[in-house]
């Protein structure tokens, strides 16, 4: 039963939220007479109030761009925001145009989400299209500028070369969250030179072009930023070249490709520039990402990645992080993509960039139980919607639940919960299910140590203790070798006598040959016994066979028989010893 204190808090929060909405509506009325006229209608004001409750960012955009309020109230944001045209003679305005376009289209997505007009899948796809449009528009404008200054890059056969922009992570998968950075990798098909007056080698040309593109989107201005650009997933990371030819990319993945890069490139997609060439090259990279045969070293690599995730999750400060914390978005993504990497080499239907279709394919191929797949899909959509709302509040790249009580209530009420505790209960239910499935993924068999457990234990020991134990092991190894050598000496002496007895048998006829054969067999058994003491039981069978062969050869008599005895015995001893 609710306590009186809780009821007082709820009443106070209701009052604070109503006041926040009224202040936002007042600011919009002051921004434009047209906006004031539109908000005179109580029904329209109520709808705008829901958006104000969910997002300070949307409020600021509607205040700066009053025409967007008219458009949104007219069609509820059904039509996408028109993309800008970056004129060559107005390059100084490119950043402003892209940023205004991005804020306007992002506000349309907020409107559609908050008013329940689109589901979370549509919002994620809309955020992805927005980033792709900005990259495409910006790259085309910069390519025209570079062509005037340096010409176009031509390969040895005269064909024109263009930059290929690969999108990785959620951008490649078409699932970009509201305020996310974009993971990009630049490449180009063939080496060559530009054909302009100020010629550049292909690598320098495309490196400069890629850096200009990142600056155009990423650099903060008075209008904010367009998209944060992350280039660290390229070959060799920050130490690597900004743009590589396809041949250079192939060489890198053949020699240096690591398991985490298979995971990263699983979602890769060409999103700007020469898209057709990029998709053809990605097709050639498929054997690196999806191994046809099960690779146990790759499984160990995935287990190490999972262990790293689990270790980071254990950090207390990530408890409220719905992406990296326990039962968070990253655990669902890793679970699905790990199964894709393991089985995708033989199951073409699993080679899917988008998470939800990949999860459905895993269920269809019986890699995931149907009930578990449905629960994971529900949890994924729930977490992604909450993640978007956290970021929509102030256009911040955050995944952590807010500390401010009023912000918590804004998030809860915007998602149709009566209060913050009700949201936390529902959230914890989803996270518990995800954490359970993640714990069972790639788990070591019972009685088997987790990969790397011994190494982690060893590294955790104090350095001095490790030196002491290493010295003890060396001492015991040397003492064991000395003892073993002393035990082997009598047997080896008898084995060396085999050759003398065999030669003596050669001059003594059949009787001597029989005696030499018996002694030869004894010598072989002695050598086999020596090998058995050393830990090799196989020579026991060999010594008996050699002895019987020697006796049969000695019974034939004469010098020829003795020679055969000597030959077989001499051949049997090295075989037993080797």
XYZ file of C-alpha atoms in Angstrom:
578
model
C 0.000 0.000 0.000
C 1.459 3.400 -0.972
C 2.859 5.397 1.912
C 1.781 8.966 2.502
C 5.322 10.168 1.775
C 5.269 8.464 -1.632
C 1.922 10.053 -2.415
C 3.284 13.474 -1.518
C 6.320 12.902 -3.773
C 4.101 11.870 -6.673
C 1.931 14.938 -6.238
C 4.991 17.160 -6.142
C 6.415 15.533 -9.287
C 3.099 15.986 -11.090
C 3.135 19.670 -10.218
C 6.766 20.068 -11.330
C 6.141 18.313 -14.634
C 3.065 20.388 -15.388
C 5.075 23.533 -14.706
C 7.875 22.318 -17.003
C 5.414 21.753 -19.859
C 3.819 25.169 -19.388
C 7.199 26.901 -19.486
C 8.062 25.066 -22.696
C 4.793 26.036 -24.369
C 5.336 29.643 -23.325
C 8.784 29.673 -24.945
C 7.348 28.328 -28.179
C 4.618 30.976 -28.234
C 7.239 33.665 -27.745
C 9.432 32.344 -30.552
C 6.952 33.050 -33.350
C 3.459 34.485 -33.844
C 2.686 31.503 -36.077
C 3.592 29.124 -33.289
C 1.457 31.060 -30.817
C -1.519 30.764 -33.144
C -1.048 27.036 -33.557
C -0.740 26.426 -29.812
C -3.944 28.300 -29.071
C -5.706 25.016 -29.811
C -5.721 22.985 -26.528
C -5.548 19.630 -28.382
C -2.447 20.708 -30.302
C -0.894 22.154 -27.160
C -1.453 18.841 -25.353
C 0.361 16.913 -28.083
C 3.269 19.332 -28.136
C 3.355 19.140 -24.327
C 4.076 15.393 -24.489
C 7.070 16.085 -26.711
C 8.288 18.853 -24.375
C 8.066 16.445 -21.435
C 10.237 13.909 -23.244
C 12.867 16.159 -24.835
C 14.522 19.491 -24.127
C 16.337 18.997 -27.441
C 13.064 18.894 -29.401
C 11.801 21.995 -27.596
C 14.924 23.948 -28.546
C 14.707 22.809 -32.180
C 11.043 23.845 -32.485
C 11.899 27.210 -30.934
C 14.759 27.824 -33.412
C 12.903 26.430 -36.427
C 9.243 27.458 -35.991
C 8.371 26.133 -39.463
C 9.020 22.597 -38.204
C 6.225 22.934 -35.637
C 3.785 23.804 -38.395
C 4.951 20.823 -40.477
C 4.718 18.373 -37.597
C 1.265 19.498 -36.539
C 0.187 19.280 -40.166
C 1.073 15.648 -40.970
C 2.403 14.276 -37.655
C 5.848 13.976 -39.188
C 4.851 11.390 -41.777
C 7.011 13.039 -44.460
C 10.784 13.069 -43.894
C 12.557 16.414 -43.640
C 13.865 17.565 -47.051
C 17.629 17.089 -47.357
C 19.738 20.217 -47.990
C 21.599 20.994 -51.205
C 25.228 21.930 -50.528
C 26.099 24.492 -53.183
C 29.725 24.572 -54.340
C 29.923 28.378 -54.006
C 28.581 28.300 -50.403
C 30.961 25.854 -48.744
C 31.082 28.076 -45.681
C 27.430 27.185 -44.957
C 27.765 23.415 -45.376
C 28.199 22.707 -41.688
C 25.246 24.892 -40.725
C 22.998 23.274 -43.359
C 23.860 19.742 -42.290
C 23.365 20.503 -38.607
C 20.001 22.171 -39.096
C 18.888 19.247 -41.237
C 19.997 16.763 -38.633
C 18.246 18.548 -35.748
C 15.025 18.950 -37.741
C 14.874 15.306 -38.802
C 15.828 14.120 -35.299
C 12.960 16.169 -33.872
C 10.591 14.520 -36.343
C 11.756 11.115 -35.054
C 11.157 12.227 -31.455
C 7.661 13.380 -32.390
C 6.846 10.042 -34.028
C 8.234 8.064 -31.099
C 6.704 10.030 -28.219
C 3.224 10.159 -29.758
C 3.322 6.431 -30.502
C 3.190 6.834 -34.283
C 6.240 4.619 -34.991
C 7.675 1.621 -33.182
C 11.271 1.395 -32.037
C 12.383 -0.467 -35.186
C 11.161 2.400 -37.372
C 12.901 4.980 -35.174
C 16.215 3.106 -35.343
C 15.906 2.786 -39.125
C 15.100 6.506 -39.360
C 18.202 7.448 -37.349
C 20.291 5.262 -39.665
C 18.867 6.867 -42.830
C 19.581 10.289 -41.375
C 23.257 9.456 -40.825
C 23.543 7.896 -44.286
C 22.024 10.980 -45.920
C 24.408 13.306 -44.114
C 27.403 11.194 -45.101
C 26.287 10.905 -48.717
C 25.475 14.616 -49.116
C 28.699 15.702 -47.437
C 30.884 13.308 -49.427
C 29.390 14.326 -52.778
C 30.012 18.005 -52.035
C 33.603 17.350 -50.971
C 34.280 15.119 -53.986
C 33.259 17.945 -56.312
C 35.549 20.336 -54.448
C 38.495 17.914 -54.587
C 37.937 17.266 -58.289
C 38.345 20.983 -59.022
C 41.523 21.206 -56.970
C 43.258 17.854 -57.564
C 41.285 16.120 -60.300
C 39.928 12.593 -59.896
C 41.948 9.516 -59.014
C 42.578 7.100 -61.876
C 43.955 3.574 -61.657
C 46.584 2.169 -64.024
C 43.871 1.214 -66.535
C 42.415 4.733 -66.501
C 39.289 3.885 -64.496
C 38.029 6.495 -62.028
C 38.431 5.570 -58.356
C 36.113 6.804 -55.612
C 36.246 6.642 -51.837
C 34.236 3.859 -50.203
C 32.776 4.628 -46.776
C 32.040 1.513 -44.730
C 29.681 1.787 -41.792
C 30.286 -0.646 -38.944
C 28.403 -1.395 -35.757
C 24.819 -0.185 -35.478
C 25.210 2.057 -38.508
C 26.056 -0.947 -40.665
C 23.212 -2.927 -39.124
C 20.650 -0.184 -39.756
C 19.964 0.161 -36.014
C 21.573 3.455 -35.089
C 20.352 4.908 -31.811
C 19.208 8.494 -31.511
C 22.446 10.175 -30.414
C 25.162 7.749 -31.440
C 28.573 8.134 -32.971
C 29.152 6.522 -36.367
C 31.918 3.938 -36.812
C 33.497 4.482 -40.230
C 36.295 2.858 -42.226
C 37.583 4.411 -45.461
C 38.904 2.404 -48.410
C 39.292 2.625 -52.195
C 39.433 -0.052 -54.923
C 42.836 0.513 -56.603
C 45.950 2.615 -56.233
C 46.675 5.382 -58.693
C 47.062 9.155 -58.948
C 44.745 12.088 -59.439
C 44.752 13.686 -62.883
C 44.537 17.339 -61.823
C 47.115 20.105 -61.838
C 47.923 19.414 -58.163
C 48.227 15.650 -58.424
C 48.069 13.403 -55.367
C 48.653 9.697 -54.861
C 45.439 7.783 -54.277
C 46.212 7.075 -50.622
C 46.910 10.736 -49.812
C 43.946 11.915 -51.853
C 41.421 9.683 -50.114
C 42.979 10.207 -46.685
C 42.515 13.955 -47.014
C 39.006 13.495 -48.369
C 38.068 11.225 -45.472
C 39.472 13.613 -42.891
C 37.536 16.521 -44.403
C 34.349 14.450 -44.306
C 34.849 13.599 -40.634
C 35.471 17.255 -39.807
C 32.412 18.377 -41.770
C 30.158 16.141 -39.676
C 31.909 16.013 -36.320
C 33.238 19.512 -35.606
C 31.116 21.407 -33.033
C 29.766 24.783 -34.141
C 27.174 27.225 -32.849
C 24.580 24.885 -34.384
C 25.963 21.876 -32.520
C 27.307 18.867 -34.392
C 25.960 16.647 -37.123
C 27.343 13.206 -36.200
C 30.253 12.116 -34.041
C 32.710 10.194 -36.231
C 34.853 7.339 -34.919
C 37.637 6.044 -37.204
C 39.358 3.790 -34.665
C 38.058 0.514 -36.130
C 40.215 0.851 -39.242
C 43.202 -1.501 -39.709
C 45.809 -0.844 -36.997
C 43.467 1.629 -35.281
C 44.702 5.162 -34.683
C 48.190 4.115 -35.791
C 46.922 2.969 -39.183
C 46.400 4.881 -42.397
C 43.154 6.777 -42.764
C 42.321 5.095 -46.078
C 43.627 1.834 -47.555
C 43.252 0.196 -50.938
C 41.264 -3.024 -51.142
C 44.549 -4.883 -51.670
C 45.941 -3.360 -48.495
C 42.789 -4.307 -46.603
C 43.055 -7.895 -47.868
C 46.674 -8.122 -46.767
C 45.835 -6.795 -43.335
C 43.012 -9.249 -42.658
C 45.050 -12.188 -43.964
C 48.001 -11.400 -41.715
C 46.668 -9.374 -38.804
C 42.923 -10.009 -38.607
C 41.769 -10.787 -35.063
C 38.651 -12.355 -33.620
C 37.176 -9.058 -32.437
C 37.500 -7.726 -36.000
C 35.401 -10.613 -37.280
C 32.806 -9.478 -34.755
C 33.110 -5.838 -35.847
C 32.949 -6.502 -39.591
C 29.948 -8.817 -39.321
C 27.651 -5.761 -39.627
C 29.824 -3.809 -42.093
C 28.042 -2.150 -45.012
C 29.070 0.296 -47.728
C 26.997 3.408 -47.069
C 28.547 6.177 -49.181
C 30.848 6.662 -52.135
C 31.369 3.726 -54.477
C 28.804 1.476 -52.787
C 28.824 -1.234 -55.476
C 32.606 -1.689 -55.261
C 32.384 -1.723 -51.486
C 29.736 -4.442 -51.425
C 31.773 -6.582 -53.845
C 34.794 -6.311 -51.578
C 32.711 -7.184 -48.507
C 31.624 -10.326 -50.328
C 35.297 -11.290 -50.671
C 35.780 -10.669 -46.931
C 33.031 -13.139 -46.012
C 35.385 -16.138 -45.466
C 37.246 -14.091 -42.855
C 34.061 -13.233 -40.972
C 32.242 -16.552 -41.363
C 34.511 -19.598 -41.125
C 33.159 -22.595 -42.999
C 34.484 -25.016 -40.396
C 34.242 -24.670 -36.651
C 37.441 -23.090 -35.356
C 38.076 -23.836 -31.676
C 40.639 -21.054 -31.409
C 37.902 -18.699 -32.602
C 35.634 -20.066 -29.872
C 38.317 -19.306 -27.331
C 38.539 -15.793 -28.734
C 34.799 -15.338 -28.315
C 35.013 -16.667 -24.771
C 37.737 -14.143 -24.006
C 35.557 -11.364 -25.416
C 32.667 -12.560 -23.271
C 34.938 -12.682 -20.218
C 36.053 -9.111 -20.916
C 32.415 -8.007 -21.127
C 31.588 -9.836 -17.885
C 34.582 -8.249 -16.153
C 33.461 -4.782 -17.206
C 29.888 -5.532 -16.149
C 31.168 -6.423 -12.678
C 32.285 -2.835 -12.193
C 29.854 -1.263 -9.772
C 29.538 2.019 -11.632
C 27.929 0.237 -14.609
C 24.948 -1.046 -12.660
C 22.695 1.698 -14.107
C 24.146 1.448 -17.631
C 21.521 -0.202 -19.837
C 24.022 -0.810 -22.630
C 27.158 -2.093 -20.897
C 25.725 -3.064 -17.517
C 24.372 -6.485 -16.474
C 21.597 -7.690 -18.741
C 22.207 -4.768 -21.089
C 22.031 -4.210 -24.833
C 25.620 -5.289 -25.435
C 24.996 -8.727 -23.938
C 22.112 -9.334 -26.359
C 24.223 -8.159 -29.283
C 27.143 -10.369 -28.305
C 24.919 -13.390 -27.779
C 23.376 -13.099 -31.251
C 26.570 -12.191 -33.109
C 28.622 -14.919 -31.416
C 26.150 -17.549 -32.592
C 26.232 -15.993 -36.053
C 30.022 -16.260 -36.180
C 29.986 -19.866 -34.981
C 27.256 -21.143 -37.331
C 27.134 -18.584 -40.136
C 29.807 -20.346 -42.193
C 27.427 -23.248 -42.850
C 24.075 -21.478 -42.455
C 23.744 -18.689 -45.054
C 20.496 -17.507 -43.455
C 22.492 -16.408 -40.380
C 24.614 -13.935 -42.367
C 22.434 -11.015 -41.415
C 23.558 -7.516 -40.428
C 20.418 -6.576 -38.485
C 19.952 -8.038 -35.030
C 16.246 -8.850 -35.026
C 16.268 -10.705 -38.372
C 19.417 -12.524 -37.211
C 17.674 -13.546 -33.985
C 14.702 -14.867 -35.956
C 17.082 -16.822 -38.202
C 18.758 -18.353 -35.136
C 15.359 -19.501 -33.911
C 14.473 -20.892 -37.356
C 17.724 -22.890 -37.496
C 17.191 -24.133 -33.917
C 20.259 -22.423 -32.544
C 18.018 -20.564 -30.072
C 14.898 -21.939 -28.422
C 11.779 -20.187 -29.685
C 10.700 -18.973 -26.252
C 14.169 -17.641 -25.466
C 14.313 -15.901 -28.843
C 11.001 -14.164 -28.219
C 12.116 -13.055 -24.745
C 15.431 -11.709 -26.062
C 13.674 -9.842 -28.867
C 11.245 -8.265 -26.428
C 14.077 -7.263 -24.085
C 16.103 -5.823 -26.964
C 13.267 -3.617 -28.169
C 12.493 -2.525 -24.624
C 16.104 -1.556 -23.908
C 16.595 0.189 -27.247
C 13.463 2.271 -26.731
C 14.579 3.275 -23.254
C 18.070 4.057 -24.588
C 16.570 6.361 -27.202
C 14.505 8.187 -24.591
C 17.574 8.736 -22.416
C 19.381 10.288 -25.374
C 16.392 12.245 -26.693
C 16.134 14.112 -23.419
C 19.126 16.364 -24.199
C 20.719 14.838 -27.329
C 23.460 13.288 -25.178
C 25.321 10.096 -25.974
C 24.407 8.438 -22.704
C 23.290 4.960 -21.709
C 23.036 5.538 -17.973
C 19.824 5.973 -16.020
C 19.540 9.551 -14.738
C 20.355 10.535 -11.179
C 18.129 13.585 -11.137
C 14.683 12.718 -9.654
C 12.812 15.029 -12.028
C 14.574 13.541 -15.070
C 13.663 10.083 -13.843
C 10.005 11.048 -13.621
C 10.133 12.606 -17.091
C 11.469 9.356 -18.544
C 8.945 7.223 -16.653
C 5.904 9.340 -17.516
C 7.018 9.641 -21.137
C 7.028 5.833 -21.353
C 3.549 5.620 -19.752
C 4.660 4.399 -16.324
C 2.969 5.879 -13.262
C 6.329 6.622 -11.621
C 10.029 5.799 -11.632
C 9.893 2.725 -9.327
C 7.393 1.085 -11.686
C 9.803 1.576 -14.592
C 12.703 0.132 -12.571
C 10.732 -3.024 -11.789
C 9.882 -3.583 -15.455
C 13.462 -2.826 -16.503
C 14.965 -5.244 -13.989
C 12.700 -8.016 -15.210
C 14.058 -7.623 -18.738
C 17.680 -7.353 -17.614
C 17.490 -10.478 -15.473
C 16.331 -12.535 -18.428
C 19.104 -11.211 -20.666
C 21.768 -11.815 -18.015
C 20.620 -15.409 -17.617
C 20.896 -16.132 -21.353
C 24.269 -14.374 -21.579
C 25.687 -16.426 -18.693
C 24.820 -19.663 -20.495
C 26.449 -18.644 -23.779
C 29.815 -20.365 -24.451
C 29.928 -21.548 -20.848
C 32.758 -24.053 -20.113
C 31.677 -27.627 -19.522
C 31.278 -28.804 -15.965
C 34.649 -29.568 -14.460
C 36.476 -27.574 -17.109
C 38.304 -24.419 -16.167
C 37.295 -21.303 -18.001
C 39.731 -20.333 -20.794
C 42.501 -18.187 -19.447
C 41.707 -18.971 -15.800
C 45.168 -20.392 -15.133
C 46.815 -17.476 -16.882
C 44.803 -14.939 -14.897
C 45.667 -16.767 -11.652
C 49.347 -16.857 -12.558
C 49.421 -13.195 -13.471
C 47.705 -12.359 -10.184
C 50.488 -13.927 -8.137
C 53.113 -11.596 -6.707
C 56.179 -11.449 -8.944
C 58.547 -12.647 -6.218
C 56.443 -15.713 -5.511
C 56.388 -16.563 -9.199
C 60.212 -16.416 -9.328
C 60.509 -18.712 -6.307
C 58.138 -21.278 -7.783
C 59.873 -21.171 -11.156
C 63.220 -21.869 -9.436
C 61.755 -24.842 -7.587
C 60.425 -26.303 -10.813
C 63.836 -26.004 -12.499
C 65.511 -27.745 -9.553
C 63.049 -30.661 -9.590
C 63.355 -31.079 -13.355
C 67.148 -31.347 -13.139
C 66.997 -33.829 -10.247
C 64.487 -35.976 -12.142
C 66.735 -36.059 -15.219
C 69.726 -37.216 -13.142
C 67.734 -40.021 -11.485
C 66.335 -41.215 -14.793
C 69.806 -41.314 -16.380
C 71.126 -43.453 -13.484
C 68.275 -45.955 -13.909
C 68.821 -46.257 -17.660
C 72.591 -46.880 -17.661
C 72.530 -50.720 -16.982
C 69.983 -51.326 -19.698
C 71.818 -49.227 -22.220
C 75.079 -51.132 -21.526
C 73.310 -54.414 -22.332
C 71.802 -52.901 -25.465
C 75.212 -51.825 -26.745
C 76.492 -55.410 -26.459
C 74.023 -56.586 -29.084
C 76.293 -55.683 -31.956
C 79.260 -57.671 -30.541
C 77.192 -60.827 -29.973
C 75.744 -60.592 -33.455
C 79.195 -60.387 -35.002
C 80.453 -63.319 -32.904
C 77.538 -65.461 -34.098
C 78.653 -64.971 -37.690
C 81.753 -67.218 -37.281
C 80.234 -69.988 -35.163
C 77.768 -71.775 -37.399
C 74.185 -72.536 -36.578
C 74.630 -73.076 -32.829
C 76.471 -69.857 -32.372
C 73.869 -68.155 -34.502
C 71.101 -69.429 -32.236
C 72.970 -68.188 -29.192
C 73.589 -64.840 -30.892
C 69.915 -64.633 -31.784
C 68.879 -65.258 -28.204
C 71.316 -62.660 -26.940
C 70.200 -60.263 -29.636
C 66.596 -60.663 -28.525
C 67.683 -60.112 -24.935
C 69.467 -56.946 -25.998
C 66.354 -55.725 -27.778
C 64.272 -56.418 -24.689
C 66.798 -54.516 -22.592
C 66.576 -51.562 -24.942
C 62.782 -51.736 -24.879
C 62.842 -51.887 -21.107
C 64.972 -48.773 -21.084
C 62.457 -47.015 -23.272
C 59.596 -48.169 -21.040
C 61.317 -46.714 -17.987
C 61.604 -43.490 -19.939
C 57.852 -43.485 -20.441
C 57.428 -45.150 -23.889
C 55.599 -48.543 -23.621
C 55.480 -49.199 -27.374
C 58.934 -50.912 -27.702
C 57.759 -53.908 -25.654
C 55.939 -55.379 -28.622
C 58.791 -54.514 -30.961
C 61.437 -56.303 -28.815
C 59.537 -59.626 -28.776
C 59.069 -59.595 -32.531
C 62.730 -58.765 -33.120
C 63.899 -61.594 -30.869
C 61.736 -64.193 -32.622
C 62.961 -63.007 -35.996
C 66.563 -63.305 -34.800
C 66.075 -66.893 -33.579
C 64.479 -67.962 -36.872
C 67.326 -66.454 -38.832
C 69.951 -68.146 -36.583
C 68.383 -71.600 -37.133
C 69.182 -71.357 -40.846
C 72.903 -71.667 -39.886
C 75.998 -70.636 -41.760
C 77.572 -67.357 -42.433
C 74.600 -66.038 -44.438
C 72.270 -66.673 -41.488
C 74.617 -64.901 -39.129
C 74.755 -61.930 -41.423
C 70.964 -61.747 -41.525
C 70.875 -61.986 -37.724
C 73.374 -59.185 -37.417
C 71.448 -57.100 -39.917
C 68.042 -57.577 -38.265
C 69.381 -57.084 -34.776
C 71.236 -53.967 -35.757
C 68.045 -52.743 -37.416
C 65.869 -53.655 -34.461
C 67.871 -51.768 -31.865
C 67.605 -48.351 -33.507
C 63.927 -48.963 -34.153
C 63.385 -49.696 -30.489
C 65.438 -46.725 -29.485
C 63.911 -44.320 -31.921
